[in-house]
Amino acid sequence: MVNLIWVILFVAGIIFAAINGTMDQVNKAVFDGAKEAVAICIGLMSVLVFWLGLMKVAEEGGILKGLSGLMGPLVRRLFPEVPKDHPAMGYILSNMSANLFGLGNAATPMGIKAMEELKRLNGGKDEATRSMITLLAINTASITLIPTTVISIRLNYGSVSPTEIVGTTILATACSTAGALLIDRYFHYRRTRKKGV
């Protein structure tokens, strides 16, 4: 569906430019955008490689395991229907840890694996479970301590102080996570109440 929307927007833009006689501006924008996209990707890669390497060092040093141990009791309360030693719990903890350090690209594969394990736990059914919905809400609104991607973008564009957003990022993501969890719990409560009636 998203691909169809992009195609419609792209075709509509070209038709509009052809009617208005601004195809030269479209061509310029396409080439400038492509050049800028490559520059941003290379800049992002360097920062992400650094933080992913740091995350690997933290994993080898046992820091992530310690962090998972600290987060374990909270995560078990958020996902009460997932058994403690189930593989899904490990993937959920890894996903949350990666998001905590602003490594969305590293968090995504862990989130996908967690969803696969949660689906397996649900007997392979296509219907989303409470745990799947909660994981999606937390992953989308995740609290972030170090917004590495945004810092690297600010570095690429010559920001004088690229890390000054850390405090506001922590506050904003803490609010978004709290909001996501409250909404998730509210709708779960409504669903269980309707089933009980």
mmCIF file of C-alpha atoms in Angstrom:
data_model
loop_
_atom_site.group_PDB
_atom_site.id
_atom_site.type_symbol
_atom_site.label_atom_id
_atom_site.label_comp_id
_atom_site.label_asym_id
_atom_site.label_seq_id
_atom_site.Cartn_x
_atom_site.Cartn_y
_atom_site.Cartn_z
ATOM 1 C CA MET A 1 0.000 0.000 0.000
ATOM 2 C CA VAL A 2 2.799 2.421 0.908
ATOM 3 C CA ASN A 3 4.542 1.652 -2.408
ATOM 4 C CA LEU A 4 1.340 2.520 -4.264
ATOM 5 C CA ILE A 5 1.070 5.842 -2.400
ATOM 6 C CA TRP A 6 4.695 6.695 -3.316
ATOM 7 C CA VAL A 7 4.077 5.853 -6.994
ATOM 8 C CA ILE A 8 0.923 8.009 -7.050
ATOM 9 C CA LEU A 9 2.788 10.944 -5.445
ATOM 10 C CA PHE A 10 5.707 10.541 -7.848
ATOM 11 C CA VAL A 11 3.507 10.360 -10.975
ATOM 12 C CA ALA A 12 1.314 13.261 -9.771
ATOM 13 C CA GLY A 13 4.436 15.378 -9.185
ATOM 14 C CA ILE A 14 5.797 14.693 -12.678
ATOM 15 C CA ILE A 15 2.432 15.408 -14.313
ATOM 16 C CA PHE A 16 2.079 18.634 -12.320
ATOM 17 C CA ALA A 17 5.634 19.693 -13.295
ATOM 18 C CA ALA A 18 4.985 18.885 -16.967
ATOM 19 C CA ILE A 19 1.770 20.937 -16.982
ATOM 20 C CA ASN A 20 3.459 23.906 -15.266
ATOM 21 C CA GLY A 21 6.631 23.672 -17.361
ATOM 22 C CA THR A 22 8.938 23.115 -14.365
ATOM 23 C CA MET A 23 10.495 19.776 -15.399
ATOM 24 C CA ASP A 24 13.976 21.355 -15.272
ATOM 25 C CA GLN A 25 13.449 22.077 -11.558
ATOM 26 C CA VAL A 26 12.276 18.487 -11.008
ATOM 27 C CA ASN A 27 15.429 17.156 -12.706
ATOM 28 C CA LYS A 28 17.620 19.449 -10.604
ATOM 29 C CA ALA A 29 15.827 18.394 -7.397
ATOM 30 C CA VAL A 30 16.217 14.685 -8.269
ATOM 31 C CA PHE A 31 19.977 14.956 -8.829
ATOM 32 C CA ASP A 32 20.580 17.287 -5.862
ATOM 33 C CA GLY A 33 18.506 15.002 -3.622
ATOM 34 C CA ALA A 34 20.387 11.905 -4.764
ATOM 35 C CA LYS A 35 23.762 13.564 -4.119
ATOM 36 C CA GLU A 36 22.660 14.753 -0.667
ATOM 37 C CA ALA A 37 21.206 11.325 0.193
ATOM 38 C CA VAL A 38 24.545 9.624 -0.532
ATOM 39 C CA ALA A 39 26.428 12.188 1.597
ATOM 40 C CA ILE A 40 23.996 11.736 4.506
ATOM 41 C CA CYS A 41 24.153 7.917 4.253
ATOM 42 C CA ILE A 42 27.954 7.900 4.391
ATOM 43 C CA GLY A 43 27.897 10.257 7.379
ATOM 44 C CA LEU A 44 25.274 8.129 9.149
ATOM 45 C CA MET A 45 27.200 4.939 8.419
ATOM 46 C CA SER A 46 30.293 6.174 10.213
ATOM 47 C CA VAL A 47 28.371 7.113 13.356
ATOM 48 C CA LEU A 48 26.260 3.942 13.317
ATOM 49 C CA VAL A 49 29.339 1.749 12.818
ATOM 50 C CA PHE A 50 30.929 3.448 15.827
ATOM 51 C CA TRP A 51 27.871 2.978 18.072
ATOM 52 C CA LEU A 52 27.183 -0.576 16.862
ATOM 53 C CA GLY A 53 30.827 -1.395 17.600
ATOM 54 C CA LEU A 54 30.474 0.165 21.032
ATOM 55 C CA MET A 55 27.307 -1.887 21.559
ATOM 56 C CA LYS A 56 29.211 -5.053 20.602
ATOM 57 C CA VAL A 57 31.943 -4.168 23.120
ATOM 58 C CA ALA A 58 29.225 -3.581 25.741
ATOM 59 C CA GLU A 59 27.694 -6.956 24.853
ATOM 60 C CA GLU A 60 31.050 -8.781 25.087
ATOM 61 C CA GLY A 61 31.845 -6.975 28.355
ATOM 62 C CA GLY A 62 28.536 -8.036 29.903
ATOM 63 C CA ILE A 63 27.091 -4.521 30.144
ATOM 64 C CA LEU A 64 24.073 -5.402 27.975
ATOM 65 C CA LYS A 65 23.467 -8.519 30.039
ATOM 66 C CA GLY A 66 23.562 -6.378 33.189
ATOM 67 C CA LEU A 67 21.219 -3.863 31.580
ATOM 68 C CA SER A 68 18.888 -6.689 30.579
ATOM 69 C CA GLY A 69 19.034 -7.921 34.183
ATOM 70 C CA LEU A 70 18.032 -4.454 35.385
ATOM 71 C CA MET A 71 15.265 -4.136 32.806
ATOM 72 C CA GLY A 72 14.102 -7.758 33.202
ATOM 73 C CA PRO A 73 11.617 -7.240 36.058
ATOM 74 C CA LEU A 74 10.042 -4.241 34.290
ATOM 75 C CA VAL A 75 9.835 -6.082 30.969
ATOM 76 C CA ARG A 76 8.245 -9.132 32.618
ATOM 77 C CA ARG A 77 5.549 -6.841 34.049
ATOM 78 C CA LEU A 78 4.956 -5.304 30.605
ATOM 79 C CA PHE A 79 4.801 -8.742 28.958
ATOM 80 C CA PRO A 80 3.228 -11.016 31.615
ATOM 81 C CA GLU A 81 2.078 -13.686 29.138
ATOM 82 C CA VAL A 82 5.621 -14.281 27.792
ATOM 83 C CA PRO A 83 7.461 -16.997 29.774
ATOM 84 C CA LYS A 84 10.626 -15.765 31.528
ATOM 85 C CA ASP A 85 13.086 -17.934 29.565
ATOM 86 C CA HIS A 86 11.305 -17.737 26.208
ATOM 87 C CA PRO A 87 13.490 -16.519 23.268
ATOM 88 C CA ALA A 88 11.011 -13.676 22.663
ATOM 89 C CA MET A 89 12.001 -12.131 26.007
ATOM 90 C CA GLY A 90 15.669 -11.976 24.948
ATOM 91 C CA TYR A 91 14.782 -10.314 21.637
ATOM 92 C CA ILE A 92 12.451 -7.847 23.381
ATOM 93 C CA LEU A 93 15.228 -6.897 25.832
ATOM 94 C CA SER A 94 17.752 -6.530 22.977
ATOM 95 C CA ASN A 95 15.305 -4.371 21.018
ATOM 96 C CA MET A 96 14.680 -2.120 23.997
ATOM 97 C CA SER A 97 18.412 -1.847 24.786
ATOM 98 C CA ALA A 98 19.253 -0.874 21.192
ATOM 99 C CA ASN A 99 16.464 1.732 21.172
ATOM 100 C CA LEU A 100 17.710 3.047 24.513
ATOM 101 C CA PHE A 101 21.014 3.912 22.821
ATOM 102 C CA GLY A 102 19.314 5.393 19.741
ATOM 103 C CA LEU A 103 20.298 2.499 17.486
ATOM 104 C CA GLY A 104 17.011 2.130 15.616
ATOM 105 C CA ASN A 105 18.721 0.286 12.749
ATOM 106 C CA ALA A 106 20.091 -2.303 15.179
ATOM 107 C CA ALA A 107 16.781 -2.477 17.081
ATOM 108 C CA THR A 108 14.673 -3.286 14.011
ATOM 109 C CA PRO A 109 15.983 -6.847 13.377
ATOM 110 C CA MET A 110 15.587 -7.623 17.088
ATOM 111 C CA GLY A 111 12.013 -6.310 17.016
ATOM 112 C CA ILE A 112 11.208 -8.439 13.963
ATOM 113 C CA LYS A 113 12.669 -11.542 15.639
ATOM 114 C CA ALA A 114 10.700 -10.755 18.817
ATOM 115 C CA MET A 115 7.488 -10.494 16.771
ATOM 116 C CA GLU A 116 8.241 -13.835 15.087
ATOM 117 C CA GLU A 117 8.749 -15.476 18.485
ATOM 118 C CA LEU A 118 5.578 -13.871 19.864
ATOM 119 C CA LYS A 119 3.655 -15.166 16.842
ATOM 120 C CA ARG A 120 5.073 -18.645 17.454
ATOM 121 C CA LEU A 121 4.016 -18.327 21.106
ATOM 122 C CA ASN A 122 0.504 -17.473 19.848
ATOM 123 C CA GLY A 123 0.344 -20.714 17.862
ATOM 124 C CA GLY A 124 1.186 -19.054 14.538
ATOM 125 C CA LYS A 125 -2.099 -17.123 14.382
ATOM 126 C CA ASP A 126 -2.182 -13.886 12.365
ATOM 127 C CA GLU A 127 -4.084 -11.993 15.084
ATOM 128 C CA ALA A 128 -1.939 -9.583 17.114
ATOM 129 C CA THR A 129 -1.611 -10.501 20.781
ATOM 130 C CA ARG A 130 -1.412 -8.152 23.750
ATOM 131 C CA SER A 131 2.390 -8.615 23.815
ATOM 132 C CA MET A 132 2.750 -7.807 20.112
ATOM 133 C CA ILE A 133 0.757 -4.587 20.502
ATOM 134 C CA THR A 134 2.742 -3.590 23.594
ATOM 135 C CA LEU A 135 6.067 -4.275 21.838
ATOM 136 C CA LEU A 136 5.003 -2.216 18.831
ATOM 137 C CA ALA A 137 3.953 0.683 21.071
ATOM 138 C CA ILE A 138 7.210 0.589 23.057
ATOM 139 C CA ASN A 139 9.372 0.193 19.938
ATOM 140 C CA THR A 140 7.677 3.119 18.197
ATOM 141 C CA ALA A 141 7.785 5.514 21.155
ATOM 142 C CA SER A 142 10.945 4.116 22.751
ATOM 143 C CA ILE A 143 12.802 6.089 25.380
ATOM 144 C CA THR A 144 16.202 7.123 23.985
ATOM 145 C CA LEU A 145 19.229 8.137 26.049
ATOM 146 C CA ILE A 146 21.611 8.866 23.160
ATOM 147 C CA PRO A 147 19.968 9.879 19.840
ATOM 148 C CA THR A 148 22.907 8.745 17.692
ATOM 149 C CA THR A 149 21.174 9.132 14.318
ATOM 150 C CA VAL A 150 20.042 12.698 15.005
ATOM 151 C CA ILE A 151 23.464 13.610 16.421
ATOM 152 C CA SER A 152 25.148 12.311 13.261
ATOM 153 C CA ILE A 153 22.752 14.277 11.023
ATOM 154 C CA ARG A 154 23.470 17.425 13.047
ATOM 155 C CA LEU A 155 27.222 16.740 12.690
ATOM 156 C CA ASN A 156 26.837 16.352 8.916
ATOM 157 C CA TYR A 157 25.128 19.727 8.663
ATOM 158 C CA GLY A 158 27.782 21.508 10.717
ATOM 159 C CA SER A 159 25.935 21.974 13.996
ATOM 160 C CA VAL A 160 27.985 23.895 16.574
ATOM 161 C CA SER A 161 26.680 21.678 19.383
ATOM 162 C CA PRO A 162 25.254 18.453 17.923
ATOM 163 C CA THR A 163 24.714 16.827 21.331
ATOM 164 C CA GLU A 164 22.673 19.628 22.904
ATOM 165 C CA ILE A 165 19.474 17.736 22.029
ATOM 166 C CA VAL A 166 20.232 14.833 24.398
ATOM 167 C CA GLY A 167 18.321 16.285 27.371
ATOM 168 C CA THR A 168 15.241 17.218 25.379
ATOM 169 C CA THR A 169 15.349 13.855 23.577
ATOM 170 C CA ILE A 170 15.327 11.973 26.891
ATOM 171 C CA LEU A 171 12.396 14.077 28.129
ATOM 172 C CA ALA A 172 10.420 13.813 24.868
ATOM 173 C CA THR A 173 10.953 10.055 24.486
ATOM 174 C CA ALA A 174 10.141 9.434 28.164
ATOM 175 C CA CYS A 175 6.823 11.272 27.643
ATOM 176 C CA SER A 176 6.107 9.403 24.398
ATOM 177 C CA THR A 177 6.886 6.030 26.019
ATOM 178 C CA ALA A 178 4.685 6.794 29.026
ATOM 179 C CA GLY A 179 1.901 7.930 26.698
ATOM 180 C CA ALA A 180 2.220 4.821 24.501
ATOM 181 C CA LEU A 181 2.087 2.522 27.543
ATOM 182 C CA LEU A 182 -0.913 4.331 29.033
ATOM 183 C CA ILE A 183 -2.828 4.135 25.749
ATOM 184 C CA ASP A 184 -1.821 0.488 25.299
ATOM 185 C CA ARG A 185 -3.043 -0.401 28.811
ATOM 186 C CA TYR A 186 -6.250 1.600 28.384
ATOM 187 C CA PHE A 187 -7.233 -0.220 25.185
ATOM 188 C CA HIS A 188 -6.217 -3.590 26.667
ATOM 189 C CA TYR A 189 -8.443 -2.875 29.668
ATOM 190 C CA ARG A 190 -11.315 -1.905 27.344
ATOM 191 C CA ARG A 191 -10.919 -5.100 25.282
ATOM 192 C CA THR A 192 -10.876 -7.358 28.352
ATOM 193 C CA ARG A 193 -13.874 -5.528 29.831
ATOM 194 C CA LYS A 194 -15.872 -5.996 26.618
ATOM 195 C CA LYS A 195 -14.998 -9.707 26.528
ATOM 196 C CA GLY A 196 -16.053 -10.065 30.172
ATOM 197 C CA VAL A 197 -19.459 -8.444 29.538
#
